[in-house]
mmCIF file of C-alpha atoms in Angstrom:
data_model
loop_
_atom_site.group_PDB
_atom_site.id
_atom_site.type_symbol
_atom_site.label_atom_id
_atom_site.label_comp_id
_atom_site.label_asym_id
_atom_site.label_seq_id
_atom_site.Cartn_x
_atom_site.Cartn_y
_atom_site.Cartn_z
ATOM 1 C CA UNK A 1 46.963 -43.601 -17.758
ATOM 2 C CA UNK A 2 47.708 -47.040 -16.308
ATOM 3 C CA UNK A 3 44.109 -47.272 -15.059
ATOM 4 C CA UNK A 4 42.883 -46.227 -18.476
ATOM 5 C CA UNK A 5 44.599 -49.207 -20.146
ATOM 6 C CA UNK A 6 43.632 -51.666 -17.414
ATOM 7 C CA UNK A 7 39.960 -50.615 -17.559
ATOM 8 C CA UNK A 8 39.513 -49.236 -21.046
ATOM 9 C CA UNK A 9 36.436 -47.318 -22.024
ATOM 10 C CA UNK A 10 33.988 -49.293 -24.097
ATOM 11 C CA UNK A 11 33.238 -46.189 -26.143
ATOM 12 C CA UNK A 12 35.268 -45.369 -29.192
ATOM 13 C CA UNK A 13 36.599 -42.183 -27.538
ATOM 14 C CA UNK A 14 37.201 -41.537 -23.886
ATOM 15 C CA UNK A 15 35.826 -38.437 -22.160
ATOM 16 C CA UNK A 16 37.950 -35.417 -23.002
ATOM 17 C CA UNK A 17 40.476 -34.081 -20.544
ATOM 18 C CA UNK A 18 40.754 -30.292 -20.417
ATOM 19 C CA UNK A 19 44.355 -29.189 -20.108
ATOM 20 C CA UNK A 20 46.445 -26.176 -20.908
ATOM 21 C CA UNK A 21 48.954 -26.355 -23.708
ATOM 22 C CA UNK A 22 51.754 -24.057 -24.676
ATOM 23 C CA UNK A 23 52.047 -22.678 -28.168
ATOM 24 C CA UNK A 24 55.297 -22.186 -30.040
ATOM 25 C CA UNK A 25 55.309 -18.522 -29.031
ATOM 26 C CA UNK A 26 55.025 -19.533 -25.383
ATOM 27 C CA UNK A 27 51.387 -18.497 -24.835
ATOM 28 C CA UNK A 28 49.024 -20.870 -23.066
ATOM 29 C CA UNK A 29 45.788 -22.144 -24.538
ATOM 30 C CA UNK A 30 43.056 -24.583 -23.556
ATOM 31 C CA UNK A 31 43.013 -28.006 -25.170
ATOM 32 C CA UNK A 32 40.735 -31.009 -24.827
ATOM 33 C CA UNK A 33 42.403 -34.424 -25.156
ATOM 34 C CA UNK A 34 40.290 -37.391 -26.113
ATOM 35 C CA UNK A 35 41.910 -40.803 -25.563
ATOM 36 C CA UNK A 36 40.821 -44.155 -26.968
ATOM 37 C CA UNK A 37 42.494 -47.598 -26.845
ATOM 38 C CA UNK A 38 43.300 -49.148 -30.215
ATOM 39 C CA UNK A 39 44.402 -52.766 -30.644
ATOM 40 C CA UNK A 40 46.920 -53.279 -33.458
ATOM 41 C CA UNK A 41 48.260 -56.814 -34.052
ATOM 42 C CA UNK A 42 47.587 -57.744 -30.462
ATOM 43 C CA UNK A 43 49.215 -54.654 -29.081
ATOM 44 C CA UNK A 44 47.187 -51.960 -27.334
ATOM 45 C CA UNK A 45 47.936 -48.484 -28.519
ATOM 46 C CA UNK A 46 46.398 -45.142 -27.677
ATOM 47 C CA UNK A 47 44.760 -42.823 -30.141
ATOM 48 C CA UNK A 48 44.690 -39.222 -28.962
ATOM 49 C CA UNK A 49 42.584 -36.417 -30.403
ATOM 50 C CA UNK A 50 43.698 -32.951 -29.313
ATOM 51 C CA UNK A 51 41.261 -30.064 -29.858
ATOM 52 C CA UNK A 52 41.798 -26.363 -29.261
ATOM 53 C CA UNK A 53 38.818 -25.412 -27.046
ATOM 54 C CA UNK A 54 40.052 -21.973 -26.000
ATOM 55 C CA UNK A 55 36.949 -20.139 -27.258
ATOM 56 C CA UNK A 56 34.605 -22.634 -25.627
ATOM 57 C CA UNK A 57 36.543 -22.551 -22.347
ATOM 58 C CA UNK A 58 36.724 -18.757 -22.319
ATOM 59 C CA UNK A 59 32.964 -18.605 -22.847
ATOM 60 C CA UNK A 60 32.416 -21.085 -19.988
ATOM 61 C CA UNK A 61 34.669 -19.077 -17.677
ATOM 62 C CA UNK A 62 32.861 -15.845 -18.539
ATOM 63 C CA UNK A 63 29.499 -17.551 -18.001
ATOM 64 C CA UNK A 64 30.645 -18.922 -14.657
ATOM 65 C CA UNK A 65 31.935 -15.500 -13.605
ATOM 66 C CA UNK A 66 28.697 -13.876 -14.697
ATOM 67 C CA UNK A 67 26.667 -16.456 -12.769
ATOM 68 C CA UNK A 68 28.824 -15.996 -9.676
ATOM 69 C CA UNK A 69 28.516 -12.220 -9.867
ATOM 70 C CA UNK A 70 24.753 -12.420 -10.345
ATOM 71 C CA UNK A 71 24.419 -14.955 -7.544
ATOM 72 C CA UNK A 72 26.480 -12.781 -5.192
ATOM 73 C CA UNK A 73 24.444 -9.732 -6.161
ATOM 74 C CA UNK A 74 21.110 -11.485 -5.586
ATOM 75 C CA UNK A 75 22.230 -13.030 -2.301
ATOM 76 C CA UNK A 76 23.525 -9.714 -0.978
ATOM 77 C CA UNK A 77 20.604 -7.532 -2.014
ATOM 78 C CA UNK A 78 18.604 -6.229 0.990
ATOM 79 C CA UNK A 79 15.466 -7.489 -0.714
ATOM 80 C CA UNK A 80 13.805 -10.410 -2.462
ATOM 81 C CA UNK A 81 14.434 -11.252 -6.114
ATOM 82 C CA UNK A 82 11.792 -13.524 -7.572
ATOM 83 C CA UNK A 83 10.374 -15.229 -10.626
ATOM 84 C CA UNK A 84 6.772 -16.333 -10.273
ATOM 85 C CA UNK A 85 3.673 -17.337 -12.184
ATOM 86 C CA UNK A 86 0.846 -14.954 -12.880
ATOM 87 C CA UNK A 87 -1.695 -16.830 -10.789
ATOM 88 C CA UNK A 88 -3.677 -15.881 -7.700
ATOM 89 C CA UNK A 89 -1.059 -17.499 -5.471
ATOM 90 C CA UNK A 90 1.964 -15.792 -7.083
ATOM 91 C CA UNK A 91 3.455 -19.299 -7.234
ATOM 92 C CA UNK A 92 7.231 -18.972 -6.967
ATOM 93 C CA UNK A 93 9.508 -20.608 -9.524
ATOM 94 C CA UNK A 94 12.435 -18.844 -7.872
ATOM 95 C CA UNK A 95 12.738 -16.707 -4.758
ATOM 96 C CA UNK A 96 16.038 -15.469 -3.346
ATOM 97 C CA UNK A 97 17.324 -16.396 0.128
ATOM 98 C CA UNK A 98 16.459 -12.925 1.490
ATOM 99 C CA UNK A 99 12.863 -14.143 1.689
ATOM 100 C CA UNK A 100 13.625 -15.781 5.032
ATOM 101 C CA UNK A 101 14.948 -12.605 6.628
ATOM 102 C CA UNK A 102 11.991 -10.553 5.388
ATOM 103 C CA UNK A 103 9.075 -12.998 5.653
ATOM 104 C CA UNK A 104 10.368 -15.546 8.144
ATOM 105 C CA UNK A 105 9.794 -18.353 5.623
ATOM 106 C CA UNK A 106 12.694 -20.239 4.017
ATOM 107 C CA UNK A 107 13.080 -20.633 0.247
ATOM 108 C CA UNK A 108 11.988 -24.268 0.276
ATOM 109 C CA UNK A 109 8.672 -23.362 1.914
ATOM 110 C CA UNK A 110 7.653 -21.419 -1.202
ATOM 111 C CA UNK A 111 8.411 -24.329 -3.540
ATOM 112 C CA UNK A 112 6.588 -27.556 -4.294
ATOM 113 C CA UNK A 113 3.075 -28.409 -5.385
ATOM 114 C CA UNK A 114 1.346 -27.445 -3.267
ATOM 115 C CA UNK A 115 3.891 -25.273 -1.482
ATOM 116 C CA UNK A 116 3.823 -24.802 2.272
ATOM 117 C CA UNK A 117 3.064 -21.121 1.818
ATOM 118 C CA UNK A 118 2.160 -18.943 -1.148
ATOM 119 C CA UNK A 119 3.351 -15.372 -1.349
ATOM 120 C CA UNK A 120 -0.240 -14.244 -1.862
ATOM 121 C CA UNK A 121 -1.069 -15.719 1.559
ATOM 122 C CA UNK A 122 1.342 -13.257 3.160
ATOM 123 C CA UNK A 123 -0.344 -10.148 1.730
ATOM 124 C CA UNK A 124 -2.963 -8.904 4.188
ATOM 125 C CA UNK A 125 -6.383 -10.069 3.030
ATOM 126 C CA UNK A 126 -7.938 -6.650 2.530
ATOM 127 C CA UNK A 127 -5.199 -5.582 0.089
ATOM 128 C CA UNK A 128 -4.873 -8.694 -2.104
ATOM 129 C CA UNK A 129 -7.584 -7.795 -4.602
ATOM 130 C CA UNK A 130 -6.299 -4.252 -5.066
ATOM 131 C CA UNK A 131 -2.704 -5.434 -5.609
ATOM 132 C CA UNK A 132 -3.851 -8.094 -8.082
ATOM 133 C CA UNK A 133 -5.798 -5.462 -10.021
ATOM 134 C CA UNK A 134 -2.863 -3.048 -10.159
ATOM 135 C CA UNK A 135 -0.476 -5.742 -11.420
ATOM 136 C CA UNK A 136 -2.912 -7.015 -14.058
ATOM 137 C CA UNK A 137 -3.574 -3.480 -15.277
ATOM 138 C CA UNK A 138 0.182 -2.931 -15.783
ATOM 139 C CA UNK A 139 0.544 -6.288 -17.538
ATOM 140 C CA UNK A 140 -2.278 -5.386 -19.917
ATOM 141 C CA UNK A 141 -0.263 -2.311 -20.945
ATOM 142 C CA UNK A 142 3.053 -4.227 -20.908
ATOM 143 C CA UNK A 143 4.652 -1.727 -18.526
ATOM 144 C CA UNK A 144 6.512 -2.315 -15.233
ATOM 145 C CA UNK A 145 4.355 -2.375 -12.113
ATOM 146 C CA UNK A 146 5.121 -0.761 -8.763
ATOM 147 C CA UNK A 147 2.966 -1.605 -5.759
ATOM 148 C CA UNK A 148 3.095 -0.950 -2.024
ATOM 149 C CA UNK A 149 1.316 -3.233 0.414
ATOM 150 C CA UNK A 150 1.537 -4.964 3.774
ATOM 151 C CA UNK A 151 2.366 -8.570 4.565
ATOM 152 C CA UNK A 152 2.045 -10.572 7.749
ATOM 153 C CA UNK A 153 5.293 -12.450 8.363
ATOM 154 C CA UNK A 154 5.757 -15.832 10.023
ATOM 155 C CA UNK A 155 5.889 -14.201 13.463
ATOM 156 C CA UNK A 156 2.584 -12.406 12.825
ATOM 157 C CA UNK A 157 4.163 -8.974 12.425
ATOM 158 C CA UNK A 158 2.899 -6.571 9.773
ATOM 159 C CA UNK A 159 5.536 -5.250 7.377
ATOM 160 C CA UNK A 160 5.367 -2.797 4.498
ATOM 161 C CA UNK A 161 6.622 -4.012 1.110
ATOM 162 C CA UNK A 162 7.568 -2.063 -2.015
ATOM 163 C CA UNK A 163 7.617 -4.211 -5.139
ATOM 164 C CA UNK A 164 8.640 -3.552 -8.722
ATOM 165 C CA UNK A 165 8.369 -6.096 -11.493
ATOM 166 C CA UNK A 166 7.700 -6.779 -15.137
ATOM 167 C CA UNK A 167 5.776 -9.347 -17.094
ATOM 168 C CA UNK A 168 7.493 -11.997 -19.198
ATOM 169 C CA UNK A 169 5.597 -12.557 -22.460
ATOM 170 C CA UNK A 170 5.707 -15.112 -25.260
ATOM 171 C CA UNK A 171 5.762 -14.215 -28.946
ATOM 172 C CA UNK A 172 1.964 -14.013 -29.019
ATOM 173 C CA UNK A 173 1.911 -11.593 -26.065
ATOM 174 C CA UNK A 174 0.608 -14.076 -23.497
ATOM 175 C CA UNK A 175 1.953 -13.686 -19.962
ATOM 176 C CA UNK A 176 4.432 -16.416 -19.062
ATOM 177 C CA UNK A 177 5.229 -15.096 -15.606
ATOM 178 C CA UNK A 178 6.551 -12.213 -13.541
ATOM 179 C CA UNK A 179 10.044 -11.172 -12.521
ATOM 180 C CA UNK A 180 10.920 -8.510 -10.011
ATOM 181 C CA UNK A 181 12.179 -7.510 -6.606
ATOM 182 C CA UNK A 182 10.570 -6.796 -3.240
ATOM 183 C CA UNK A 183 11.961 -4.571 -0.491
ATOM 184 C CA UNK A 184 10.949 -4.176 3.148
ATOM 185 C CA UNK A 185 10.227 -0.460 3.570
ATOM 186 C CA UNK A 186 8.774 -0.724 7.081
ATOM 187 C CA UNK A 187 11.469 1.535 8.621
ATOM 188 C CA UNK A 188 10.763 4.218 5.998
ATOM 189 C CA UNK A 189 7.021 3.963 6.591
ATOM 190 C CA UNK A 190 7.460 4.188 10.360
ATOM 191 C CA UNK A 191 9.616 7.298 9.974
ATOM 192 C CA UNK A 192 7.030 8.787 7.631
ATOM 193 C CA UNK A 193 4.307 7.901 10.133
ATOM 194 C CA UNK A 194 6.161 9.864 12.808
ATOM 195 C CA UNK A 195 6.604 12.829 10.468
ATOM 196 C CA UNK A 196 2.957 12.760 9.386
ATOM 197 C CA UNK A 197 1.789 12.370 12.967
ATOM 198 C CA UNK A 198 3.855 15.390 13.988
ATOM 199 C CA UNK A 199 2.376 17.376 11.086
ATOM 200 C CA UNK A 200 -1.195 16.386 11.910
ATOM 201 C CA UNK A 201 -0.639 17.034 15.617
ATOM 202 C CA UNK A 202 0.612 20.532 14.779
ATOM 203 C CA UNK A 203 -2.303 21.087 12.382
ATOM 204 C CA UNK A 204 -4.846 19.911 14.951
ATOM 205 C CA UNK A 205 -3.244 22.095 17.612
ATOM 206 C CA UNK A 206 -3.537 25.102 15.308
ATOM 207 C CA UNK A 207 -7.111 24.173 14.409
ATOM 208 C CA UNK A 208 -7.892 23.924 18.112
ATOM 209 C CA UNK A 209 -6.355 27.356 18.732
ATOM 210 C CA UNK A 210 -8.254 28.990 15.855
ATOM 211 C CA UNK A 211 -11.507 27.328 16.935
ATOM 212 C CA UNK A 212 -10.940 28.580 20.469
ATOM 213 C CA UNK A 213 -10.194 32.103 19.215
ATOM 214 C CA UNK A 214 -13.369 32.066 17.143
ATOM 215 C CA UNK A 215 -15.428 30.848 20.083
ATOM 216 C CA UNK A 216 -13.882 32.941 22.827
ATOM 217 C CA UNK A 217 -13.101 36.020 20.747
ATOM 218 C CA UNK A 218 -15.055 36.619 17.569
ATOM 219 C CA UNK A 219 -18.236 34.869 18.719
ATOM 220 C CA UNK A 220 -18.258 36.775 22.005
ATOM 221 C CA UNK A 221 -17.866 40.090 20.197
ATOM 222 C CA UNK A 222 -20.585 39.214 17.701
ATOM 223 C CA UNK A 223 -22.824 37.958 20.501
ATOM 224 C CA UNK A 224 -22.348 41.136 22.525
ATOM 225 C CA UNK A 225 -23.092 43.242 19.445
ATOM 226 C CA UNK A 226 -26.266 41.271 18.820
ATOM 227 C CA UNK A 227 -27.398 41.705 22.432
ATOM 228 C CA UNK A 228 -26.781 45.445 22.260
ATOM 229 C CA UNK A 229 -28.812 45.748 19.095
ATOM 230 C CA UNK A 230 -31.622 43.657 20.555
ATOM 231 C CA UNK A 231 -31.556 45.835 23.687
ATOM 232 C CA UNK A 232 -32.702 48.836 21.648
ATOM 233 C CA UNK A 233 -35.214 46.774 19.659
ATOM 234 C CA UNK A 234 -38.102 48.360 21.562
ATOM 235 C CA UNK A 235 -37.107 51.734 20.183
ATOM 236 C CA UNK A 236 -36.801 50.594 16.577
ATOM 237 C CA UNK A 237 -40.367 51.597 15.787
ATOM 238 C CA UNK A 238 -39.358 55.214 16.391
ATOM 239 C CA UNK A 239 -36.960 55.007 13.481
ATOM 240 C CA UNK A 240 -37.779 55.668 9.863
ATOM 241 C CA UNK A 241 -38.646 52.728 7.633
ATOM 242 C CA UNK A 242 -35.282 52.983 5.879
ATOM 243 C CA UNK A 243 -33.267 52.997 9.106
ATOM 244 C CA UNK A 244 -35.433 50.239 10.591
ATOM 245 C CA UNK A 245 -34.725 48.013 7.592
ATOM 246 C CA UNK A 246 -30.990 48.639 7.957
ATOM 247 C CA UNK A 247 -31.267 47.774 11.647
ATOM 248 C CA UNK A 248 -33.102 44.517 10.977
ATOM 249 C CA UNK A 249 -30.669 43.592 8.204
ATOM 250 C CA UNK A 250 -27.683 44.311 10.471
ATOM 251 C CA UNK A 251 -29.175 42.163 13.220
ATOM 252 C CA UNK A 252 -29.789 39.368 10.713
ATOM 253 C CA UNK A 253 -26.184 39.590 9.474
ATOM 254 C CA UNK A 254 -24.921 39.385 13.044
ATOM 255 C CA UNK A 255 -27.006 36.288 13.756
ATOM 256 C CA UNK A 256 -25.740 34.684 10.545
ATOM 257 C CA UNK A 257 -22.177 35.609 11.494
ATOM 258 C CA UNK A 258 -22.583 34.005 14.917
ATOM 259 C CA UNK A 259 -23.998 30.867 13.356
ATOM 260 C CA UNK A 260 -21.274 30.701 10.677
ATOM 261 C CA UNK A 261 -18.382 31.211 13.116
ATOM 262 C CA UNK A 262 -19.894 28.511 15.319
ATOM 263 C CA UNK A 263 -20.022 26.139 12.337
ATOM 264 C CA UNK A 264 -16.452 27.000 11.296
ATOM 265 C CA UNK A 265 -15.190 26.413 14.830
ATOM 266 C CA UNK A 266 -17.048 23.101 14.909
ATOM 267 C CA UNK A 267 -15.580 21.964 11.588
ATOM 268 C CA UNK A 268 -12.099 22.969 12.682
ATOM 269 C CA UNK A 269 -12.271 21.076 15.959
ATOM 270 C CA UNK A 270 -15.611 19.427 16.798
ATOM 271 C CA UNK A 271 -16.056 19.292 20.557
ATOM 272 C CA UNK A 272 -18.031 16.061 20.234
ATOM 273 C CA UNK A 273 -14.892 14.153 19.210
ATOM 274 C CA UNK A 274 -12.909 15.255 22.239
ATOM 275 C CA UNK A 275 -15.699 15.361 24.803
ATOM 276 C CA UNK A 276 -18.178 12.666 23.749
ATOM 277 C CA UNK A 277 -16.231 10.544 21.265
ATOM 278 C CA UNK A 278 -16.304 9.448 17.644
ATOM 279 C CA UNK A 279 -19.899 8.184 17.757
ATOM 280 C CA UNK A 280 -21.445 11.511 18.715
ATOM 281 C CA UNK A 281 -19.384 13.463 16.196
ATOM 282 C CA UNK A 282 -20.257 11.066 13.358
ATOM 283 C CA UNK A 283 -23.930 11.057 14.274
ATOM 284 C CA UNK A 284 -23.901 14.851 14.009
ATOM 285 C CA UNK A 285 -22.414 14.627 10.496
ATOM 286 C CA UNK A 286 -25.005 12.033 9.515
ATOM 287 C CA UNK A 287 -27.834 14.210 10.835
ATOM 288 C CA UNK A 288 -26.563 17.055 8.644
ATOM 289 C CA UNK A 289 -26.469 14.744 5.607
ATOM 290 C CA UNK A 290 -30.014 13.586 6.230
ATOM 291 C CA UNK A 291 -31.568 16.935 7.117
ATOM 292 C CA UNK A 292 -29.795 19.077 4.528
ATOM 293 C CA UNK A 293 -29.657 16.672 1.583
ATOM 294 C CA UNK A 294 -32.288 14.040 2.304
ATOM 295 C CA UNK A 295 -29.712 11.224 2.212
ATOM 296 C CA UNK A 296 -30.673 8.122 4.181
ATOM 297 C CA UNK A 297 -27.960 7.156 6.650
ATOM 298 C CA UNK A 298 -27.062 4.228 8.896
ATOM 299 C CA UNK A 299 -24.338 3.842 11.517
ATOM 300 C CA UNK A 300 -23.098 0.727 13.315
ATOM 301 C CA UNK A 301 -20.371 0.447 15.947
ATOM 302 C CA UNK A 302 -19.428 -2.742 17.812
ATOM 303 C CA UNK A 303 -16.534 -1.290 19.821
ATOM 304 C CA UNK A 304 -17.058 -1.535 23.558
ATOM 305 C CA UNK A 305 -14.507 1.140 24.354
ATOM 306 C CA UNK A 306 -13.290 4.337 22.762
ATOM 307 C CA UNK A 307 -10.206 4.708 20.622
ATOM 308 C CA UNK A 308 -7.521 7.093 21.797
ATOM 309 C CA UNK A 309 -7.991 10.760 20.928
ATOM 310 C CA UNK A 310 -5.565 10.758 17.958
ATOM 311 C CA UNK A 311 -7.282 7.742 16.385
ATOM 312 C CA UNK A 312 -10.785 9.139 16.909
ATOM 313 C CA UNK A 313 -9.831 12.477 15.422
ATOM 314 C CA UNK A 314 -8.059 10.776 12.496
ATOM 315 C CA UNK A 315 -11.101 8.640 11.669
ATOM 316 C CA UNK A 316 -13.365 11.651 12.048
ATOM 317 C CA UNK A 317 -11.288 13.609 9.516
ATOM 318 C CA UNK A 318 -11.497 10.681 7.088
ATOM 319 C CA UNK A 319 -15.278 10.504 7.508
ATOM 320 C CA UNK A 320 -15.565 14.279 7.166
ATOM 321 C CA UNK A 321 -13.661 14.273 3.853
ATOM 322 C CA UNK A 322 -15.567 11.210 2.623
ATOM 323 C CA UNK A 323 -18.886 12.936 3.332
ATOM 324 C CA UNK A 324 -17.682 16.030 1.449
ATOM 325 C CA UNK A 325 -16.963 13.837 -1.584
ATOM 326 C CA UNK A 326 -20.341 12.131 -1.262
ATOM 327 C CA UNK A 327 -22.099 15.506 -1.284
ATOM 328 C CA UNK A 328 -20.047 16.839 -4.231
ATOM 329 C CA UNK A 329 -19.817 13.849 -6.541
ATOM 330 C CA UNK A 330 -21.739 10.726 -5.587
ATOM 331 C CA UNK A 331 -25.446 11.555 -6.155
ATOM 332 C CA UNK A 332 -26.018 8.953 -3.437
ATOM 333 C CA UNK A 333 -29.347 8.380 -1.705
ATOM 334 C CA UNK A 334 -27.965 6.162 1.074
ATOM 335 C CA UNK A 335 -24.770 6.225 3.131
ATOM 336 C CA UNK A 336 -23.645 3.517 5.528
ATOM 337 C CA UNK A 337 -20.824 3.813 8.048
ATOM 338 C CA UNK A 338 -19.484 1.010 10.236
ATOM 339 C CA UNK A 339 -16.826 1.003 12.945
ATOM 340 C CA UNK A 340 -16.022 -2.584 13.867
ATOM 341 C CA UNK A 341 -13.271 -4.666 15.437
ATOM 342 C CA UNK A 342 -11.925 -7.517 13.283
ATOM 343 C CA UNK A 343 -9.190 -9.727 14.738
ATOM 344 C CA UNK A 344 -6.335 -7.391 15.671
ATOM 345 C CA UNK A 345 -7.641 -4.380 13.735
ATOM 346 C CA UNK A 346 -10.325 -1.725 13.897
ATOM 347 C CA UNK A 347 -12.078 -1.061 10.591
ATOM 348 C CA UNK A 348 -13.953 2.045 9.493
ATOM 349 C CA UNK A 349 -16.059 1.439 6.378
ATOM 350 C CA UNK A 350 -17.964 4.212 4.593
ATOM 351 C CA UNK A 351 -20.190 3.092 1.705
ATOM 352 C CA UNK A 352 -22.573 4.938 -0.586
ATOM 353 C CA UNK A 353 -24.884 3.851 -3.400
ATOM 354 C CA UNK A 354 -23.884 6.692 -5.708
ATOM 355 C CA UNK A 355 -22.694 6.794 -9.306
ATOM 356 C CA UNK A 356 -19.216 5.443 -8.491
ATOM 357 C CA UNK A 357 -16.241 5.617 -10.860
ATOM 358 C CA UNK A 358 -13.635 3.443 -12.579
ATOM 359 C CA UNK A 359 -10.734 3.529 -10.128
ATOM 360 C CA UNK A 360 -8.365 2.032 -12.726
ATOM 361 C CA UNK A 361 -8.751 5.056 -14.993
ATOM 362 C CA UNK A 362 -7.877 7.802 -12.515
ATOM 363 C CA UNK A 363 -5.099 8.516 -10.051
ATOM 364 C CA UNK A 364 -7.028 8.288 -6.797
ATOM 365 C CA UNK A 365 -4.500 10.186 -4.742
ATOM 366 C CA UNK A 366 -3.820 13.198 -6.950
ATOM 367 C CA UNK A 367 -7.186 14.126 -8.392
ATOM 368 C CA UNK A 368 -8.547 16.582 -5.835
ATOM 369 C CA UNK A 369 -10.748 14.098 -3.986
ATOM 370 C CA UNK A 370 -8.780 14.604 -0.761
ATOM 371 C CA UNK A 371 -7.891 10.907 -0.662
ATOM 372 C CA UNK A 372 -4.167 11.557 -0.355
ATOM 373 C CA UNK A 373 -4.669 13.485 2.884
ATOM 374 C CA UNK A 374 -7.039 10.807 4.158
ATOM 375 C CA UNK A 375 -4.560 8.030 3.419
ATOM 376 C CA UNK A 376 -1.592 9.887 4.906
ATOM 377 C CA UNK A 377 -3.509 10.600 8.097
ATOM 378 C CA UNK A 378 -4.414 6.923 8.500
ATOM 379 C CA UNK A 379 -0.850 5.817 7.691
ATOM 380 C CA UNK A 380 0.386 8.221 10.379
ATOM 381 C CA UNK A 381 -1.629 6.079 12.816
ATOM 382 C CA UNK A 382 0.055 2.867 11.545
ATOM 383 C CA UNK A 383 -3.029 2.015 9.523
ATOM 384 C CA UNK A 384 -4.026 1.650 5.886
ATOM 385 C CA UNK A 385 -6.756 3.043 3.660
ATOM 386 C CA UNK A 386 -8.211 1.594 0.475
ATOM 387 C CA UNK A 387 -10.858 2.782 -1.961
ATOM 388 C CA UNK A 388 -13.107 0.560 -4.034
ATOM 389 C CA UNK A 389 -15.552 1.835 -6.631
ATOM 390 C CA UNK A 390 -17.218 0.835 -9.880
ATOM 391 C CA UNK A 391 -19.373 2.884 -12.235
ATOM 392 C CA UNK A 392 -22.994 2.653 -11.144
ATOM 393 C CA UNK A 393 -22.168 0.600 -8.034
ATOM 394 C CA UNK A 394 -21.193 3.210 -5.477
ATOM 395 C CA UNK A 395 -17.986 3.720 -3.535
ATOM 396 C CA UNK A 396 -16.439 2.148 -0.441
ATOM 397 C CA UNK A 397 -13.692 3.723 1.645
ATOM 398 C CA UNK A 398 -12.120 1.424 4.217
ATOM 399 C CA UNK A 399 -9.613 2.461 6.864
ATOM 400 C CA UNK A 400 -7.844 -0.040 9.121
ATOM 401 C CA UNK A 401 -6.142 0.831 12.380
ATOM 402 C CA UNK A 402 -4.333 -1.459 14.827
ATOM 403 C CA UNK A 403 -6.515 -2.436 17.767
ATOM 404 C CA UNK A 404 -3.866 -1.239 20.220
ATOM 405 C CA UNK A 405 -5.170 2.291 19.560
ATOM 406 C CA UNK A 406 -8.245 1.382 21.615
ATOM 407 C CA UNK A 407 -8.105 2.586 25.197
ATOM 408 C CA UNK A 408 -8.425 -0.913 26.619
ATOM 409 C CA UNK A 409 -8.395 -3.092 23.491
ATOM 410 C CA UNK A 410 -11.927 -4.392 24.065
ATOM 411 C CA UNK A 411 -14.456 -5.148 21.345
ATOM 412 C CA UNK A 412 -17.481 -7.358 20.829
#
């Protein structure tokens, strides 16, 4: 108070002091006291204005508590909370501190113009366009979006992200930005990879057993039966026309049965994949496409060494299912397949020039195209699979696998 009189405020009222007062009934309440010096006949007096600010103070306390609770919640979530712009960089207006633990980049590195790093830069290049399309499609319908994708963190490690968010719109319906949360689901994916790999290993083992039984059992019996029938072929002319026709038909059925069991055994577990490698097995599929359907085919491989057996078989199954879809739906006249090494990944790309489809109007992984099985098999190998298609512009299926699945990691 002494300082107040010695250095009086030049304003008419001093800044209010928030204090607690006691009412007549003994209860406490918040007051704001405004002090101002007043000179009366050469004597300095003080004018005090006392205001009951209980409602204002209670609101401030509640707001502060709410902010603290929200801040504690955000800072303790095992994921990223964000607010960003709807641009190709996903420019961050706010990103929670968990970003550093998940991405390796601190909050401040996502801010500024230009920022040191954009969140879009972290998403692996081959998935950015698909994620952008999924988010924009949800925004156009004003519904929450949920996307799963991979990022490459500051240390160069790939991580799986699960993101859910919503659009923020103005009164005219224009998108102002996005708000949402992002969680690192890499441990879940790795566990699922192990489960899927165990399932596919068991399936392939059973396929191998059935193929072996067909080859060593059924085919041998059918082959022996055919030989026995052919052994008496010289005596067939002695038979009546009716019996001779039955004989010839039976022999034809046996030959067809031998051929069909051989094909089934091959489809179940093609020996080319295990014995000669992916190239030979794929070339056999392409020959069948060309000879049986007249589809022009091309195949390119720049790998200098083979992939391990699980990877080769996984890619073969993807190609096998893709070719089935091409035959059933595409009306394609040309199919191209490439197996190439790019940076630290191996990429299998299967393209056709068929009728294509609008991938935004169908659920790719639950429509009977076999894509769910294809994707799960690739994920079980720590890879990723994407599908791109447009009406009248064909379809592309791309599978990525880590290069460490190559037997010696070499590539052109």
